Short mmCIF file of C-alpha atoms and ligand atoms in Angstrom, two decimals:
data_model
loop_
_atom_site.label_atom_id
_atom_site.label_comp_id
_atom_site.label_asym_id
_atom_site.label_seq_id
_atom_site.Cartn_x
_atom_site.Cartn_y
_atom_site.Cartn_z
CA MET A 1 254.26 199.37 114.77
CA GLN A 2 255.85 202.49 115.95
CA ARG A 3 257.84 202.75 112.86
CA ARG A 4 255.09 202.24 110.46
CA GLN A 5 253.10 205.08 112.20
CA VAL A 6 255.79 207.32 111.84
CA MET A 7 255.85 206.94 108.41
CA GLN A 8 252.14 207.62 107.83
CA TRP A 9 252.10 211.20 108.86
CA GLY A 10 251.07 212.97 105.58
CA ALA A 11 252.84 216.58 105.79
CA ALA A 12 255.41 218.38 104.16
CA LEU A 13 258.47 219.59 105.90
CA ALA A 14 260.78 221.91 103.59
CA LEU A 15 264.21 222.28 104.39
CA THR A 16 264.99 224.00 100.89
CA SER A 17 264.63 227.56 102.09
CA TRP A 18 267.88 229.04 103.03
CA LEU A 19 268.90 231.59 105.37
CA GLY A 20 266.81 234.68 105.50
CA ARG A 21 263.57 232.67 104.95
CA PRO A 22 261.44 230.37 107.18
CA ALA A 23 261.72 226.79 106.48
CA LEU A 24 258.21 225.62 107.08
CA ALA A 25 254.74 225.98 105.98
CA ALA A 26 252.02 226.21 108.73
CA SER A 27 250.82 223.17 110.37
CA SER A 28 247.67 221.65 109.10
CA ASP A 29 247.28 217.81 110.09
CA ALA A 30 250.47 216.79 111.66
CA GLY A 31 250.17 214.18 114.42
CA HIS A 32 248.66 211.00 114.39
CA GLY A 33 249.50 209.10 117.63
CA GLY A 34 252.76 210.83 118.15
CA SER A 35 252.54 209.55 121.91
CA GLN A 36 253.38 206.14 120.77
CA LEU A 37 256.80 206.91 119.34
CA ALA A 38 260.13 205.31 120.47
CA GLY A 39 262.19 207.16 122.61
CA GLY A 40 264.51 209.59 121.05
CA MET A 41 262.12 210.74 118.48
CA PRO A 42 260.61 213.95 118.39
CA ASP A 43 256.65 213.83 118.34
CA PRO A 44 255.57 215.03 114.85
CA ALA A 45 252.46 216.64 116.37
CA SER A 46 254.84 218.99 117.75
CA LEU A 47 256.63 219.59 114.28
CA GLY A 48 255.72 222.72 112.29
CA LEU A 49 254.44 220.26 109.44
CA GLY A 50 252.06 221.23 106.81
CA ARG A 51 250.73 218.83 104.21
CA GLY A 52 250.89 220.00 100.35
CA ALA A 53 254.10 222.05 100.07
CA SER A 54 254.91 221.83 96.39
CA LEU A 55 258.19 220.10 95.32
CA PRO A 56 261.05 222.59 95.75
CA ALA A 57 263.08 223.11 92.86
CA LEU A 58 266.98 222.51 93.51
CA ARG A 59 268.94 225.72 93.55
CA ARG A 60 271.66 225.95 90.93
CA LEU A 61 275.19 226.67 91.77
CA PRO A 62 276.00 229.94 89.98
CA LEU A 63 278.97 229.22 87.49
CA GLU A 64 280.71 231.75 85.19
CA LEU A 65 282.88 230.93 82.40
CA LYS A 66 286.62 231.89 82.50
CA ASN A 67 289.68 230.68 80.92
CA GLY A 68 287.98 228.08 79.22
CA ALA A 69 286.55 226.25 82.38
CA LEU A 70 283.06 226.84 84.41
CA GLN A 71 284.17 228.54 87.70
CA GLY A 72 282.21 228.59 90.84
CA CYS A 73 282.76 228.33 94.59
CA LEU A 74 281.29 225.73 97.08
CA THR A 75 281.57 226.15 100.99
CA ALA A 76 280.72 223.53 103.53
CA ALA A 77 279.63 225.12 106.96
CA PRO A 78 277.16 224.95 109.55
CA LEU A 79 273.76 225.92 108.95
CA ASN A 80 270.81 226.68 111.60
CA LEU A 81 267.44 226.03 109.98
CA PRO A 82 264.36 226.63 112.18
CA LEU A 83 262.27 223.57 111.87
CA LEU A 84 260.25 223.27 115.00
CA PRO A 85 258.27 225.67 116.48
CA GLY A 86 259.09 226.86 119.97
CA LYS A 87 262.54 224.80 119.79
CA ALA A 88 265.87 226.06 118.89
CA ALA A 89 266.68 225.91 115.17
CA THR A 90 268.10 222.63 113.89
CA ALA A 91 271.73 222.64 113.21
CA PHE A 92 272.57 221.38 109.67
CA TRP A 93 275.92 221.26 107.82
CA ALA A 94 275.13 222.58 104.38
CA TYR A 95 276.97 223.51 101.13
CA ASN A 96 276.44 227.10 100.23
CA ASP A 97 273.79 227.51 102.90
CA SER A 98 271.34 225.12 101.17
CA VAL A 99 270.02 221.74 102.26
CA PRO A 100 270.37 219.64 99.57
CA GLY A 101 273.57 221.71 98.31
CA PRO A 102 273.27 223.75 95.12
CA ALA A 103 272.82 221.51 91.96
CA ILE A 104 275.49 221.50 89.49
CA GLU A 105 274.87 221.04 85.81
CA LEU A 106 276.97 220.93 82.92
CA TYR A 107 277.27 219.60 79.43
CA GLU A 108 279.93 216.93 77.90
CA GLY A 109 283.17 218.37 77.27
CA GLU A 110 282.91 221.26 79.74
CA SER A 111 285.56 221.99 82.53
CA LEU A 112 284.65 222.72 86.00
CA SER A 113 287.12 224.86 88.52
CA LEU A 114 285.72 225.02 91.72
CA ARG A 115 287.00 226.78 94.87
CA PHE A 116 285.81 224.75 97.88
CA ASP A 117 286.17 226.01 101.51
CA ASN A 118 285.89 223.70 104.44
CA ARG A 119 284.13 225.85 107.34
CA LEU A 120 283.14 222.51 109.27
CA PRO A 121 284.65 221.63 112.62
CA GLN A 122 286.17 218.69 111.14
CA ALA A 123 288.24 217.42 107.94
CA THR A 124 286.10 216.67 104.82
CA THR A 125 286.48 215.81 100.92
CA VAL A 126 284.28 216.65 98.05
CA HIS A 127 283.65 213.23 96.37
CA TRP A 128 282.00 213.49 92.82
CA HIS A 129 280.07 210.16 92.93
CA GLY A 130 280.12 208.34 89.63
CA LEU A 131 282.01 210.85 87.39
CA PRO A 132 284.96 209.63 85.18
CA ILE A 133 287.56 212.03 86.69
CA PRO A 134 291.16 212.19 87.69
CA ALA A 135 291.62 210.42 90.82
CA ASP A 136 293.51 213.30 92.53
CA GLN A 137 290.14 215.48 92.27
CA ASP A 138 287.94 212.87 93.36
CA GLY A 139 287.73 213.57 97.00
CA ASN A 140 289.24 210.17 98.09
CA PRO A 141 289.67 210.20 101.91
CA HIS A 142 293.60 210.35 101.26
CA ASP A 143 293.09 213.67 100.15
CA ALA A 144 291.28 215.41 103.20
CA VAL A 145 290.85 219.19 103.41
CA PRO A 146 291.30 220.21 107.15
CA ALA A 147 288.92 222.09 109.14
CA GLY A 148 289.30 226.04 108.06
CA GLN A 149 291.14 225.24 105.03
CA GLY A 150 290.24 224.96 101.40
CA ARG A 151 291.44 223.61 98.00
CA ASP A 152 290.32 223.85 94.25
CA TYR A 153 288.75 220.92 92.49
CA HIS A 154 289.21 220.92 88.64
CA PHE A 155 288.13 218.42 86.03
CA THR A 156 286.94 217.71 82.66
CA LEU A 157 283.61 215.92 81.72
CA PRO A 158 284.72 213.44 78.91
CA PRO A 159 282.46 212.31 75.67
CA ASP A 160 279.53 210.16 76.33
CA SER A 161 279.33 211.01 80.36
CA ALA A 162 276.10 212.62 80.32
CA GLY A 163 274.17 211.29 83.52
CA SER A 164 272.79 211.86 86.96
CA TYR A 165 275.88 212.08 89.41
CA TRP A 166 275.99 213.80 93.06
CA TYR A 167 278.45 215.07 95.14
CA HIS A 168 278.97 214.46 98.90
CA PRO A 169 281.77 214.26 101.49
CA HIS A 170 284.14 211.31 101.76
CA PRO A 171 286.40 211.89 104.66
CA HIS A 172 287.95 208.94 106.47
CA GLY A 173 285.28 207.87 108.99
CA HIS A 174 283.05 210.70 108.88
CA THR A 175 281.16 210.23 105.71
CA ALA A 176 277.85 209.12 107.14
CA GLU A 177 277.75 212.10 109.63
CA GLN A 178 278.71 214.77 107.27
CA VAL A 179 275.80 213.43 104.61
CA TYR A 180 273.33 212.93 107.44
CA ARG A 181 273.77 216.37 108.82
CA GLY A 182 272.86 217.67 105.26
CA LEU A 183 275.98 217.69 102.97
CA ALA A 184 274.82 216.14 99.36
CA GLY A 185 274.01 217.86 96.30
CA VAL A 186 273.10 216.53 92.55
CA PHE A 187 275.32 216.84 89.54
CA VAL A 188 274.03 216.39 86.11
CA VAL A 189 275.97 216.23 83.00
CA ARG A 190 273.99 216.63 79.70
CA ARG A 191 274.82 215.85 76.18
CA ARG A 192 274.11 218.15 73.27
CA ASP A 193 271.90 215.48 71.23
CA ASP A 194 269.67 214.62 74.39
CA PRO A 195 266.96 212.14 72.81
CA LEU A 196 264.61 213.33 75.63
CA ALA A 197 265.04 216.93 75.49
CA HIS A 198 261.88 217.63 74.35
CA LEU A 199 260.22 216.55 77.96
CA PRO A 200 259.87 218.51 81.09
CA GLU A 201 262.19 217.27 83.65
CA GLN A 202 261.86 216.93 87.52
CA TRP A 203 264.97 216.19 89.69
CA LEU A 204 264.35 214.23 92.88
CA LEU A 205 266.76 213.77 95.53
CA LEU A 206 265.88 211.51 98.18
CA SER A 207 267.40 211.83 101.68
CA ASP A 208 266.90 210.80 105.24
CA LEU A 209 266.39 213.07 108.12
CA LYS A 210 266.25 211.72 111.68
CA LEU A 211 265.60 214.07 114.49
CA ASP A 212 265.91 213.79 118.37
CA ASP A 213 263.41 215.19 120.83
CA GLY A 214 264.82 218.46 120.83
CA GLY A 215 264.45 218.65 116.95
CA GLN A 216 268.19 218.59 116.32
CA ILE A 217 269.84 216.02 113.93
CA ALA A 218 270.02 212.63 116.24
CA GLY A 219 273.00 210.84 116.71
CA SER A 220 273.55 207.35 115.41
CA SER A 221 272.03 204.55 117.74
CA ASP A 222 273.80 201.20 117.71
CA ALA A 223 270.92 200.02 115.45
CA ASP A 224 271.93 202.74 112.91
CA LEU A 225 275.48 201.72 113.17
CA MET A 226 274.56 198.09 112.59
CA ASP A 227 271.91 198.27 110.14
CA GLY A 228 272.58 201.67 108.51
CA ARG A 229 270.93 204.63 109.61
CA GLU A 230 267.26 205.48 108.86
CA GLY A 231 265.27 208.61 109.99
CA GLN A 232 261.61 209.20 110.54
CA PHE A 233 261.57 211.58 107.30
CA VAL A 234 262.51 210.56 103.96
CA LEU A 235 262.61 213.86 102.10
CA VAL A 236 262.34 214.90 98.45
CA ASN A 237 264.39 218.03 97.77
CA GLY A 238 264.62 218.57 101.31
CA ALA A 239 260.86 218.42 101.84
CA TRP A 240 258.83 215.76 103.46
CA ARG A 241 256.19 214.43 101.36
CA PRO A 242 255.81 217.28 98.91
CA LYS A 243 253.38 217.52 95.88
CA LEU A 244 253.73 217.60 92.31
CA THR A 245 251.56 218.42 89.50
CA LEU A 246 251.33 215.78 86.58
CA GLY A 247 249.13 216.32 83.82
CA MET A 248 246.68 213.21 82.47
CA GLY A 249 248.62 211.90 79.60
CA GLU A 250 251.63 214.17 80.24
CA ARG A 251 255.11 212.75 80.02
CA GLN A 252 257.80 213.95 82.37
CA ARG A 253 261.23 212.86 82.48
CA TRP A 254 262.32 212.35 86.54
CA ARG A 255 265.96 211.90 87.58
CA VAL A 256 265.97 210.20 91.02
CA TRP A 257 269.04 210.25 93.56
CA ASN A 258 269.07 207.70 96.57
CA ALA A 259 270.92 209.93 98.67
CA THR A 260 269.87 208.16 101.92
CA SER A 261 272.37 206.32 104.23
CA ALA A 262 270.94 203.08 104.12
CA ARG A 263 267.75 202.41 102.79
CA VAL A 264 267.04 200.14 99.71
CA LEU A 265 264.11 201.76 97.88
CA ARG A 266 261.61 199.71 96.05
CA LEU A 267 260.26 202.78 94.03
CA ALA A 268 256.86 202.66 92.40
CA LEU A 269 254.08 204.98 90.90
CA PRO A 270 251.37 202.33 90.90
CA ALA A 271 248.84 204.74 89.10
CA HIS A 272 250.97 205.64 86.34
CA GLU A 273 252.99 204.36 83.19
CA VAL A 274 256.64 204.35 83.87
CA HIS A 275 259.72 203.48 81.81
CA LEU A 276 263.04 203.14 83.00
CA VAL A 277 265.31 205.15 80.60
CA GLY A 278 268.59 205.72 82.37
CA THR A 279 270.66 204.33 85.28
CA ASP A 280 273.53 205.80 87.16
CA GLY A 281 276.03 206.46 84.13
CA GLY A 282 273.18 208.05 81.82
CA LEU A 283 270.57 206.54 79.31
CA ILE A 284 269.93 203.04 78.42
CA ALA A 285 269.83 201.85 74.98
CA SER A 286 266.11 201.99 74.86
CA PRO A 287 263.29 202.31 77.23
CA ARG A 288 261.94 199.51 79.61
CA PRO A 289 258.54 199.36 80.98
CA LEU A 290 258.79 199.18 84.69
CA ASP A 291 256.46 198.11 87.65
CA SER A 292 258.84 199.16 90.46
CA LEU A 293 262.72 199.79 90.67
CA LEU A 294 264.89 199.01 93.26
CA LEU A 295 267.32 201.96 93.88
CA PRO A 296 269.92 200.99 96.52
CA PRO A 297 271.70 203.91 98.56
CA GLY A 298 273.90 205.87 96.18
CA ALA A 299 272.04 204.93 93.10
CA ARG A 300 270.24 206.97 90.35
CA ALA A 301 267.76 206.20 87.74
CA GLU A 302 266.01 208.33 84.95
CA LEU A 303 262.27 207.51 84.24
CA VAL A 304 260.03 208.56 81.99
CA VAL A 305 256.57 209.06 83.84
CA THR A 306 253.43 209.03 82.07
CA GLY A 307 250.31 210.57 83.84
CA ARG A 308 247.54 207.96 83.98
CA PHE A 309 245.90 208.35 87.45
CA ALA A 310 244.66 204.89 87.41
CA VAL A 311 241.26 204.48 89.57
CA GLY A 312 241.74 203.01 93.06
CA LYS A 313 245.45 203.17 92.84
CA PRO A 314 247.69 205.46 95.06
CA ALA A 315 248.70 208.67 92.66
CA GLY A 316 251.99 209.36 94.17
CA LEU A 317 255.46 207.93 94.54
CA LEU A 318 256.06 205.15 96.91
CA ALA A 319 258.71 203.08 98.47
CA LEU A 320 257.04 199.65 98.57
CA PRO A 321 258.00 197.29 101.42
CA TYR A 322 261.48 196.02 101.16
CA ALA A 323 263.70 193.67 103.63
CA ARG A 324 267.19 194.29 103.40
CA GLY A 325 268.30 191.92 106.27
CA LYS A 326 268.62 194.40 109.04
CA MET A 327 270.03 192.81 112.23
CA MET A 328 268.42 195.22 114.80
CA GLY A 329 265.81 197.40 113.53
CA LEU A 330 262.20 196.56 112.08
CA GLU A 331 262.23 195.95 108.38
CA GLN A 332 260.04 198.43 106.14
CA GLU A 333 256.52 196.60 106.10
CA SER A 334 254.34 199.07 104.44
CA ALA A 335 254.32 201.15 101.54
CA LEU A 336 256.12 204.63 102.33
CA PRO A 337 254.53 207.65 100.46
CA LEU A 338 257.35 209.97 99.16
CA LEU A 339 255.73 212.27 96.70
CA ALA A 340 251.98 213.35 96.12
CA LEU A 341 250.92 213.57 92.50
CA GLU A 342 248.21 216.22 91.60
CA ARG A 343 246.16 215.65 88.59
CA GLY A 344 246.74 218.72 86.11
CA ALA A 345 245.59 219.47 82.60
CA ASP A 346 245.08 216.71 80.11
CA ALA A 347 247.84 216.53 77.89
CA VAL A 348 248.87 214.50 74.84
CA ALA A 349 251.80 212.37 75.59
CA ALA A 350 255.02 213.58 73.78
CA PRO A 351 256.89 210.91 71.92
CA LEU A 352 259.11 208.52 73.98
CA PRO A 353 261.94 207.24 71.21
CA ALA A 354 262.61 203.79 70.87
CA ARG A 355 266.16 204.55 70.76
CA LEU A 356 267.88 206.31 73.28
CA ARG A 357 271.87 205.61 73.06
CA ARG A 358 274.22 203.33 71.60
CA ILE A 359 276.02 201.08 74.37
CA GLU A 360 278.73 198.80 73.64
CA ALA A 361 279.21 195.83 75.87
CA LEU A 362 282.90 195.72 77.52
CA GLY A 363 284.72 192.89 75.84
CA LEU A 364 286.42 189.77 77.61
CA PRO A 365 288.10 190.63 80.88
CA GLN A 366 291.87 190.91 80.99
CA VAL A 367 291.84 190.43 84.83
CA LYS A 368 289.40 188.67 87.35
CA ARG A 369 288.96 189.55 90.81
CA ARG A 370 286.50 188.80 93.71
CA VAL A 371 285.37 190.85 96.38
CA VAL A 372 283.42 188.71 99.42
CA PHE A 373 281.44 190.84 102.02
CA SER A 374 281.08 189.46 105.24
CA GLU A 375 280.17 190.32 108.77
CA ASP A 376 281.87 189.45 112.15
CA MET A 377 279.29 190.57 114.87
CA ALA A 378 281.88 189.25 117.59
CA ASN A 379 284.23 191.86 116.53
CA PRO A 380 283.04 195.52 117.11
CA ALA A 381 286.22 196.81 115.78
CA ALA A 382 286.00 195.06 112.68
CA MET A 383 282.31 193.94 111.89
CA PHE A 384 281.97 194.76 108.07
CA LEU A 385 284.69 193.19 105.93
CA ILE A 386 285.92 193.11 102.43
CA ASN A 387 287.69 189.78 101.61
CA GLY A 388 288.28 189.33 105.57
CA LYS A 389 289.87 192.87 106.08
CA ILE A 390 288.59 196.47 107.03
CA PHE A 391 289.82 199.62 105.21
CA ASP A 392 293.07 200.68 105.56
CA MET A 393 294.21 204.05 103.98
CA ASP A 394 297.72 202.75 103.63
CA ARG A 395 297.09 199.53 102.05
CA VAL A 396 296.33 198.88 98.25
CA ASP A 397 294.09 196.25 97.92
CA PHE A 398 294.35 195.57 94.14
CA VAL A 399 296.43 197.08 91.60
CA GLY A 400 295.00 197.25 88.19
CA LYS A 401 296.05 198.82 84.77
CA ALA A 402 294.48 201.66 83.02
CA GLY A 403 292.38 200.70 79.76
CA GLN A 404 292.09 197.01 80.73
CA VAL A 405 288.77 195.30 81.21
CA GLU A 406 288.41 193.82 84.62
CA GLU A 407 285.60 191.71 85.62
CA TRP A 408 284.60 191.38 89.38
CA GLU A 409 282.55 189.04 91.40
CA VAL A 410 281.16 190.65 94.35
CA ASP A 411 280.19 187.82 96.56
CA ASN A 412 277.70 188.55 99.68
CA GLN A 413 278.38 186.05 102.39
CA ALA A 414 276.91 188.38 104.98
CA ASP A 415 273.30 188.66 106.09
CA MET A 416 272.35 192.13 104.82
CA ASP A 417 272.19 193.67 101.80
CA HIS A 418 275.28 195.65 100.69
CA PRO A 419 275.35 197.81 97.84
CA PHE A 420 278.58 197.85 96.15
CA HIS A 421 279.93 201.13 94.76
CA LEU A 422 283.06 201.75 92.60
CA HIS A 423 284.93 205.41 91.96
CA GLY A 424 286.09 206.56 88.98
CA THR A 425 284.40 204.85 86.25
CA GLN A 426 280.87 203.16 85.22
CA PHE A 427 280.54 199.35 85.38
CA GLN A 428 278.04 196.92 83.40
CA VAL A 429 276.60 194.37 85.22
CA VAL A 430 277.10 190.96 83.34
CA ALA A 431 274.99 188.37 85.53
CA ARG A 432 273.49 188.03 88.78
CA HIS A 433 273.63 184.87 91.10
CA ASP A 434 270.25 184.67 93.27
CA GLY A 435 271.57 182.06 95.33
CA ARG A 436 270.51 179.39 92.95
CA GLY A 437 271.94 180.11 89.75
CA TRP A 438 273.44 182.64 87.59
CA ARG A 439 271.13 184.73 85.23
CA ASP A 440 272.60 186.97 82.61
CA GLU A 441 271.64 190.50 82.78
CA PRO A 442 268.72 191.14 80.47
CA TYR A 443 270.14 194.86 79.31
CA LEU A 444 273.21 196.86 79.06
CA ALA A 445 273.41 199.93 81.68
CA TRP A 446 275.94 201.78 82.92
CA ARG A 447 276.03 202.11 86.60
CA ASP A 448 278.45 202.64 89.57
CA VAL A 449 276.22 200.91 92.31
CA VAL A 450 274.76 197.73 92.60
CA ASN A 451 272.73 195.94 95.42
CA VAL A 452 273.81 192.65 96.34
CA PRO A 453 271.38 190.86 98.93
CA PRO A 454 272.78 188.18 101.31
CA GLU A 455 273.86 184.82 99.59
CA GLN A 456 273.85 186.56 96.02
CA LYS A 457 276.54 187.48 93.81
CA VAL A 458 276.88 189.99 90.87
CA ARG A 459 279.40 190.03 88.20
CA LEU A 460 280.41 193.28 86.73
CA ARG A 461 282.88 194.69 84.13
CA PHE A 462 284.62 197.94 83.79
CA ARG A 463 287.36 199.63 82.52
CA GLN A 464 289.26 202.62 84.52
CA GLU A 465 290.90 204.83 81.85
CA MET A 466 292.80 207.06 84.28
CA ALA A 467 295.68 205.99 86.83
CA GLY A 468 295.26 206.78 90.34
CA ALA A 469 293.68 205.27 93.37
CA ARG A 470 290.20 204.40 93.38
CA MET A 471 287.95 203.50 96.12
CA PHE A 472 285.33 200.44 96.28
CA HIS A 473 282.83 199.99 99.09
CA CYS A 474 279.48 199.43 100.53
CA HIS A 475 277.59 202.54 99.95
CA ILE A 476 275.58 201.99 103.27
CA LEU A 477 277.58 204.80 104.61
CA GLU A 478 277.73 203.54 108.42
CA HIS A 479 279.38 200.54 107.11
CA GLU A 480 281.81 202.23 104.65
CA ASP A 481 282.89 204.43 107.71
CA ALA A 482 283.44 201.05 109.75
CA GLY A 483 285.78 199.87 107.17
CA MET A 484 283.59 197.96 104.45
CA MET A 485 286.14 199.75 101.58
CA GLY A 486 289.10 199.07 99.73
CA VAL A 487 291.35 200.74 97.44
CA LEU A 488 292.20 199.70 93.60
CA ASP A 489 295.34 201.31 92.70
CA VAL A 490 295.23 201.98 88.94
CA ARG A 491 298.61 202.13 87.17
CA ALA A 492 299.19 203.78 83.79
CU1 C2O B 501 278.90 208.20 96.90
CU2 C2O B 501 282.74 206.39 97.68
O1 C2O B 501 280.74 207.19 97.50
CU1 CU B 502 277.06 197.38 103.68
#
């Protein structure tokens, strides 16, 4: 199991340093059987990897209040980071010379005015994943910023929009490449009366890095294009298997982003007490105890983690085995360590409020639609389909009306998991069909991504408040680029 071995090197690779600082700690224990690696992978024994780096804090985007808006600058440009000793620096694409990009944090009701400059060799857009903002500010593929040019993005965060969002490129056909080269950052919207404001907070952006023999970011193989790309390294805030300190009995609030191209992560902290307190679009009504959490590509969760360090259980954050119906690559067969937890000083657990937020169920739908995912492996030009078609920039797939409740049934008739994502609003999953029957969703939550395994269906409801073209697509980025995407045109 070459893949399994690759996953077992316990070391930390820190990309978060930016220009002017060395990217890596010294090597201590890298390399168990690197010679068994499949072709095209670098031998981790040769990587400058060191166990035990601390979880890097995400850099913040500097913002300045001017004319009623928070103003800042975001630039996408090539960035070389020295990763491998004796080899050329690894060429990334980065926002503001930082991998991951700078974190953006605002309060509900605030406005953001951002100057964006594209210094990449190709067109891009900045998509504000999950945010309820106007369509013409949302980085649709239709609104590409050509290489060497720029634009302003301007929007105001509506009431009750607090949550954990992110931003990433969304150009036609090149989203996957731009994200795996390093372009992604988190966007947190806060509320003033946050019931969990008393808890210390950790932000964990999970991403995937695939390197070639020369230590450069690898191109995508046929398997990557088919299954969705996975790298040798799942990084947390740009570091490989970093560590974090948690006191015995201490309560921390974690925000977790799955910014990998394609991994469906079954997250678990077996030694600790975990509550789910929030989903993509912010807090849920009350905390829910959790054994493991399925976090598909693009999705986020808020967890309250209470340090317990149960004897005999692995102390850190793991991705448990999960099979997502891959056509070419091996499934993940063993637990993948993501983050080590070190026991800190004993603490008295801070209170966890029983009520977090009021969420009203969306009413009965005025419109019902079906979205069918399918695969046609015999047709390389149109392999991943929605309602039998691949994406066409000039086609409108559905016409909707602002303010109307829609109910969509997303039906996966393909062989792989496909995580469904909708722009511009948050939805409520109403029911899921596991192949045998429908089951009502046990709790209300605001989401913008839901995983749909093969032969399963999901019923969801939403309301788009603003007019404009909204994309819906599979969030396995290689599938999105291959055309597993459509347009909902919302009319006023
Ligand atoms: Cu995170 Cu349309 O994407
Ligand atoms: Cu897909």
